[in-house]
Amino acid sequence: MQWEPTSDAADLKARIEAERTGHAFLYWKDVDARQQILMLDPDTERVTVGRRDDQDIVLDWDKQVSRAHALLEKRGGDWTLIDELSQNGSYLNGDRINRRVRLDHKDVMCFGSTRITFQDRARAEEDSTARVSEETWAPMSARDRDVLRALCRPLLDDSSAMPASNEAIAEEVTLSVDSVKARLRVQYERYGMVDLRQGEKRTRLARLLLSNGTFKPHDF
């Protein structure tokens, strides 16, 4: 039987219903372009990914995926991703991982050519609330806001998109690339992201600014 791809509206409705449970979940498209959702309820501690049929997420159509490719595991209440077995590696928000990494709401993992998105809105809202109450917010200049707004803009319509590049930001706000880098470096230090990989820093900063109230839809 040939399955028809699900519509974007139906997919969105299914994800909203999954969010309403208050639990984390994963979603991806299978070989027939049908959305799949795997709920990560409180009793779930680990999820295996690979081509072998004994894996929790079986990607048997994707020849770039190893038989036992990667592991998602709960550590201290946080979901993490680790890949110690695969030939082609695993990617998080566009960066190849080489160690165990913590997953944040809307992180996009890539195994072979398959993209799997992690959703944990309840935890993200808890983290955002804690940040607001614990941090002392320094004033931000209008120019800094222009730079950060440009960084975040690609994520408005597609939360899994990559933030704007330094070059694209520089062109939009009429600054030099070096000036953009310097302003972003201040923000990485402000939010404790200095030690993250470059691509991960940019993505996490953009998502934080859109989730913690720094920018609202009308700011764009």
mmCIF file of C-alpha atoms in Angstrom:
data_model
loop_
_atom_site.group_PDB
_atom_site.id
_atom_site.type_symbol
_atom_site.label_atom_id
_atom_site.label_comp_id
_atom_site.label_asym_id
_atom_site.label_seq_id
_atom_site.Cartn_x
_atom_site.Cartn_y
_atom_site.Cartn_z
ATOM 1 C CA MET A 1 0.000 0.000 0.000
ATOM 2 C CA GLN A 2 1.367 3.414 -0.972
ATOM 3 C CA TRP A 3 0.979 5.973 1.821
ATOM 4 C CA GLU A 4 0.351 9.616 1.029
ATOM 5 C CA PRO A 5 2.455 12.262 2.834
ATOM 6 C CA THR A 6 0.611 13.900 5.702
ATOM 7 C CA SER A 7 -0.341 17.557 5.332
ATOM 8 C CA ASP A 8 1.524 20.315 7.148
ATOM 9 C CA ALA A 9 -1.673 21.207 9.030
ATOM 10 C CA ALA A 10 -2.186 17.626 10.222
ATOM 11 C CA ASP A 11 1.455 17.366 11.251
ATOM 12 C CA LEU A 12 1.246 20.601 13.228
ATOM 13 C CA LYS A 13 -1.951 19.481 14.946
ATOM 14 C CA ALA A 14 -0.293 16.214 15.994
ATOM 15 C CA ARG A 15 2.706 18.078 17.432
ATOM 16 C CA ILE A 16 0.448 20.481 19.343
ATOM 17 C CA GLU A 17 -1.407 17.524 20.842
ATOM 18 C CA ALA A 18 1.922 15.962 21.824
ATOM 19 C CA GLU A 19 3.005 19.238 23.471
ATOM 20 C CA ARG A 20 -0.199 19.331 25.505
ATOM 21 C CA THR A 21 0.856 16.157 27.324
ATOM 22 C CA GLY A 22 3.653 18.163 28.960
ATOM 23 C CA HIS A 23 6.194 15.491 28.008
ATOM 24 C CA ALA A 24 9.209 15.739 25.726
ATOM 25 C CA PHE A 25 8.939 14.075 22.329
ATOM 26 C CA LEU A 26 10.740 13.499 19.031
ATOM 27 C CA TYR A 27 9.353 13.892 15.531
ATOM 28 C CA TRP A 28 10.645 13.110 12.037
ATOM 29 C CA LYS A 29 9.496 12.105 8.553
ATOM 30 C CA ASP A 30 9.704 8.463 7.483
ATOM 31 C CA VAL A 31 10.539 7.099 4.044
ATOM 32 C CA ASP A 32 6.971 7.849 2.873
ATOM 33 C CA ALA A 33 7.193 11.473 4.111
ATOM 34 C CA ARG A 34 4.756 10.695 6.924
ATOM 35 C CA GLN A 35 5.421 12.388 10.263
ATOM 36 C CA GLN A 36 6.351 10.091 13.134
ATOM 37 C CA ILE A 37 6.189 11.106 16.805
ATOM 38 C CA LEU A 38 7.846 9.307 19.695
ATOM 39 C CA MET A 39 6.771 10.451 23.160
ATOM 40 C CA LEU A 40 9.484 10.573 25.824
ATOM 41 C CA ASP A 41 7.325 9.962 28.878
ATOM 42 C CA PRO A 42 8.803 10.165 32.404
ATOM 43 C CA ASP A 43 9.534 6.407 32.510
ATOM 44 C CA THR A 44 11.598 6.494 29.314
ATOM 45 C CA GLU A 45 15.343 6.626 30.019
ATOM 46 C CA ARG A 46 16.972 5.844 26.669
ATOM 47 C CA VAL A 47 16.175 5.729 22.961
ATOM 48 C CA THR A 48 18.370 3.984 20.393
ATOM 49 C CA VAL A 49 18.622 5.093 16.748
ATOM 50 C CA GLY A 50 19.821 2.974 13.833
ATOM 51 C CA ARG A 51 19.000 0.822 10.816
ATOM 52 C CA ARG A 52 18.724 -2.421 12.786
ATOM 53 C CA ASP A 53 15.160 -3.506 13.543
ATOM 54 C CA ASP A 54 15.865 -3.800 17.281
ATOM 55 C CA GLN A 55 16.448 -0.041 17.558
ATOM 56 C CA ASP A 56 13.785 2.202 19.093
ATOM 57 C CA ILE A 57 13.874 4.504 16.061
ATOM 58 C CA VAL A 58 14.434 2.338 12.993
ATOM 59 C CA LEU A 59 15.769 4.251 9.978
ATOM 60 C CA ASP A 60 16.200 1.193 7.761
ATOM 61 C CA TRP A 61 15.639 3.165 4.542
ATOM 62 C CA ASP A 62 18.591 5.505 5.173
ATOM 63 C CA LYS A 63 21.796 3.814 4.009
ATOM 64 C CA GLN A 64 23.950 6.532 5.609
ATOM 65 C CA VAL A 65 22.738 5.420 9.041
ATOM 66 C CA SER A 66 24.673 2.689 10.856
ATOM 67 C CA ARG A 67 22.920 -0.397 12.193
ATOM 68 C CA ALA A 68 23.344 0.943 15.742
ATOM 69 C CA HIS A 69 23.958 4.639 15.165
ATOM 70 C CA ALA A 70 23.304 6.821 18.222
ATOM 71 C CA LEU A 71 21.810 6.908 21.702
ATOM 72 C CA LEU A 72 19.524 9.423 23.373
ATOM 73 C CA GLU A 73 19.725 9.066 27.125
ATOM 74 C CA LYS A 74 18.240 10.894 30.094
ATOM 75 C CA ARG A 75 20.879 12.195 32.506
ATOM 76 C CA GLY A 76 19.891 14.128 35.622
ATOM 77 C CA GLY A 77 16.506 14.968 34.147
ATOM 78 C CA ASP A 78 17.970 16.242 30.855
ATOM 79 C CA TRP A 79 17.929 14.391 27.559
ATOM 80 C CA THR A 80 21.356 13.958 25.953
ATOM 81 C CA LEU A 81 22.679 12.688 22.627
ATOM 82 C CA ILE A 82 25.794 10.558 22.178
ATOM 83 C CA ASP A 83 27.272 8.832 19.132
ATOM 84 C CA GLU A 84 30.196 6.482 19.728
ATOM 85 C CA LEU A 85 29.424 3.859 17.092
ATOM 86 C CA SER A 86 28.403 5.279 13.727
ATOM 87 C CA GLN A 87 30.592 5.599 10.651
ATOM 88 C CA ASN A 88 29.065 8.803 9.299
ATOM 89 C CA GLY A 89 28.520 10.572 12.618
ATOM 90 C CA SER A 90 25.575 12.468 14.092
ATOM 91 C CA TYR A 91 24.896 16.184 13.821
ATOM 92 C CA LEU A 92 23.184 18.616 16.176
ATOM 93 C CA ASN A 93 21.981 21.905 14.698
ATOM 94 C CA GLY A 94 24.419 21.426 11.825
ATOM 95 C CA ASP A 95 27.507 20.580 13.911
ATOM 96 C CA ARG A 96 28.983 17.086 14.137
ATOM 97 C CA ILE A 97 29.087 15.945 17.754
ATOM 98 C CA ASN A 98 32.131 14.290 19.309
ATOM 99 C CA ARG A 99 30.937 14.084 22.917
ATOM 100 C CA ARG A 100 27.733 13.715 24.893
ATOM 101 C CA VAL A 101 25.616 16.844 24.419
ATOM 102 C CA ARG A 102 22.524 18.103 26.252
ATOM 103 C CA LEU A 103 19.411 18.541 24.126
ATOM 104 C CA ASP A 104 17.399 21.752 24.264
ATOM 105 C CA HIS A 105 13.862 22.453 23.060
ATOM 106 C CA LYS A 106 13.684 22.471 19.229
ATOM 107 C CA ASP A 107 17.186 21.046 18.732
ATOM 108 C CA VAL A 108 17.516 19.319 15.346
ATOM 109 C CA MET A 109 19.526 16.096 15.115
ATOM 110 C CA CYS A 110 20.660 14.639 11.815
ATOM 111 C CA PHE A 111 21.423 10.933 11.324
ATOM 112 C CA GLY A 112 22.417 10.280 7.724
ATOM 113 C CA SER A 113 19.874 12.262 5.717
ATOM 114 C CA THR A 114 17.165 11.972 8.381
ATOM 115 C CA ARG A 115 16.344 14.980 10.589
ATOM 116 C CA ILE A 116 14.812 14.339 14.011
ATOM 117 C CA THR A 117 13.602 17.264 16.122
ATOM 118 C CA PHE A 118 13.565 17.236 19.926
ATOM 119 C CA GLN A 119 10.703 19.092 21.630
ATOM 120 C CA ASP A 120 10.522 19.839 25.356
ATOM 121 C CA ARG A 121 8.578 23.082 25.722
ATOM 122 C CA ALA A 122 7.768 22.556 29.417
ATOM 123 C CA ARG A 123 11.455 22.265 30.338
ATOM 124 C CA ALA A 124 12.357 25.233 28.127
ATOM 125 C CA GLU A 125 9.775 27.400 29.910
ATOM 126 C CA GLU A 126 11.142 26.315 33.308
ATOM 127 C CA ASP A 127 14.685 27.230 32.235
ATOM 128 C CA SER A 128 13.516 30.583 30.856
ATOM 129 C CA THR A 129 11.726 31.455 34.099
ATOM 130 C CA ALA A 130 14.806 30.565 36.145
ATOM 131 C CA ARG A 131 16.983 32.699 33.881
ATOM 132 C CA VAL A 132 14.770 35.749 34.264
ATOM 133 C CA SER A 133 14.724 35.497 38.051
ATOM 134 C CA GLU A 134 18.432 34.743 38.513
ATOM 135 C CA GLU A 135 20.179 37.000 36.002
ATOM 136 C CA THR A 136 20.892 40.698 36.251
ATOM 137 C CA TRP A 137 19.941 42.032 32.835
ATOM 138 C CA ALA A 138 22.402 44.582 31.509
ATOM 139 C CA PRO A 139 21.055 47.275 29.188
ATOM 140 C CA MET A 140 21.418 46.519 25.485
ATOM 141 C CA SER A 141 22.237 49.212 22.958
ATOM 142 C CA ALA A 142 20.005 49.794 19.948
ATOM 143 C CA ARG A 143 22.837 48.596 17.688
ATOM 144 C CA ASP A 144 23.214 45.384 19.686
ATOM 145 C CA ARG A 145 19.487 44.768 19.332
ATOM 146 C CA ASP A 146 19.751 45.270 15.559
ATOM 147 C CA VAL A 147 22.498 42.644 15.377
ATOM 148 C CA LEU A 148 20.612 40.138 17.521
ATOM 149 C CA ARG A 149 17.341 40.750 15.698
ATOM 150 C CA ALA A 150 19.068 39.961 12.406
ATOM 151 C CA LEU A 151 20.594 36.825 13.958
ATOM 152 C CA CYS A 152 17.160 35.547 15.023
ATOM 153 C CA ARG A 153 15.160 36.499 11.926
ATOM 154 C CA PRO A 154 15.536 33.167 9.992
ATOM 155 C CA LEU A 155 14.046 31.262 12.956
ATOM 156 C CA LEU A 156 10.753 33.180 12.933
ATOM 157 C CA ASP A 157 9.127 31.116 10.189
ATOM 158 C CA ASP A 158 11.103 27.909 10.734
ATOM 159 C CA SER A 159 12.287 27.114 14.254
ATOM 160 C CA SER A 160 14.678 24.466 12.901
ATOM 161 C CA ALA A 161 16.413 26.937 10.560
ATOM 162 C CA MET A 162 19.966 28.112 11.136
ATOM 163 C CA PRO A 163 20.513 31.677 12.463
ATOM 164 C CA ALA A 164 21.799 34.340 10.072
ATOM 165 C CA SER A 165 25.509 34.282 9.240
ATOM 166 C CA ASN A 166 27.872 37.071 10.335
ATOM 167 C CA GLU A 167 28.041 38.247 6.730
ATOM 168 C CA ALA A 168 24.249 38.382 6.372
ATOM 169 C CA ILE A 169 23.921 40.275 9.652
ATOM 170 C CA ALA A 170 26.646 42.738 8.657
ATOM 171 C CA GLU A 171 24.875 43.453 5.373
ATOM 172 C CA GLU A 172 21.490 43.954 7.049
ATOM 173 C CA VAL A 173 22.679 46.309 9.811
ATOM 174 C CA THR A 174 25.484 48.007 7.815
ATOM 175 C CA LEU A 175 28.321 47.033 10.158
ATOM 176 C CA SER A 176 31.596 45.306 9.458
ATOM 177 C CA VAL A 177 31.786 41.543 9.967
ATOM 178 C CA ASP A 178 34.377 42.099 12.718
ATOM 179 C CA SER A 179 32.001 44.426 14.540
ATOM 180 C CA VAL A 180 29.207 41.835 14.326
ATOM 181 C CA LYS A 181 31.521 39.156 15.716
ATOM 182 C CA ALA A 182 32.555 41.403 18.595
ATOM 183 C CA ARG A 183 28.961 42.199 19.529
ATOM 184 C CA LEU A 184 27.949 38.545 19.402
ATOM 185 C CA ARG A 185 30.987 37.615 21.515
ATOM 186 C CA VAL A 186 29.697 39.892 24.285
ATOM 187 C CA GLN A 187 26.357 38.055 24.213
ATOM 188 C CA TYR A 188 28.009 34.622 24.330
ATOM 189 C CA GLU A 189 29.871 35.745 27.445
ATOM 190 C CA ARG A 190 26.709 37.238 28.932
ATOM 191 C CA TYR A 191 24.793 33.988 28.608
ATOM 192 C CA GLY A 192 27.644 31.599 29.465
ATOM 193 C CA MET A 193 27.991 30.151 25.962
ATOM 194 C CA VAL A 194 31.653 30.913 25.295
ATOM 195 C CA ASP A 195 32.781 27.281 25.558
ATOM 196 C CA LEU A 196 30.201 25.913 23.108
ATOM 197 C CA ARG A 197 31.003 25.141 19.476
ATOM 198 C CA GLN A 198 30.503 28.057 17.092
ATOM 199 C CA GLY A 199 27.387 26.746 15.355
ATOM 200 C CA GLU A 200 25.863 25.635 18.642
ATOM 201 C CA LYS A 201 26.507 29.042 20.232
ATOM 202 C CA ARG A 202 24.687 30.880 17.460
ATOM 203 C CA THR A 203 21.690 28.559 17.475
ATOM 204 C CA ARG A 204 21.285 28.510 21.248
ATOM 205 C CA LEU A 205 21.643 32.269 21.537
ATOM 206 C CA ALA A 206 18.998 32.886 18.857
ATOM 207 C CA ARG A 207 16.551 30.427 20.417
ATOM 208 C CA LEU A 208 17.113 31.864 23.884
ATOM 209 C CA LEU A 209 16.412 35.419 22.709
ATOM 210 C CA LEU A 210 13.162 34.284 21.075
ATOM 211 C CA SER A 211 12.041 32.271 24.120
ATOM 212 C CA ASN A 212 12.988 34.559 27.018
ATOM 213 C CA GLY A 213 11.060 37.617 25.870
ATOM 214 C CA THR A 214 14.012 39.655 24.544
ATOM 215 C CA PHE A 215 12.237 39.807 21.181
ATOM 216 C CA LYS A 216 8.525 39.647 20.411
ATOM 217 C CA PRO A 217 6.966 38.956 16.969
ATOM 218 C CA HIS A 218 6.213 42.675 16.468
ATOM 219 C CA ASP A 219 9.941 43.452 16.841
ATOM 220 C CA PHE A 220 10.478 41.975 13.397
#
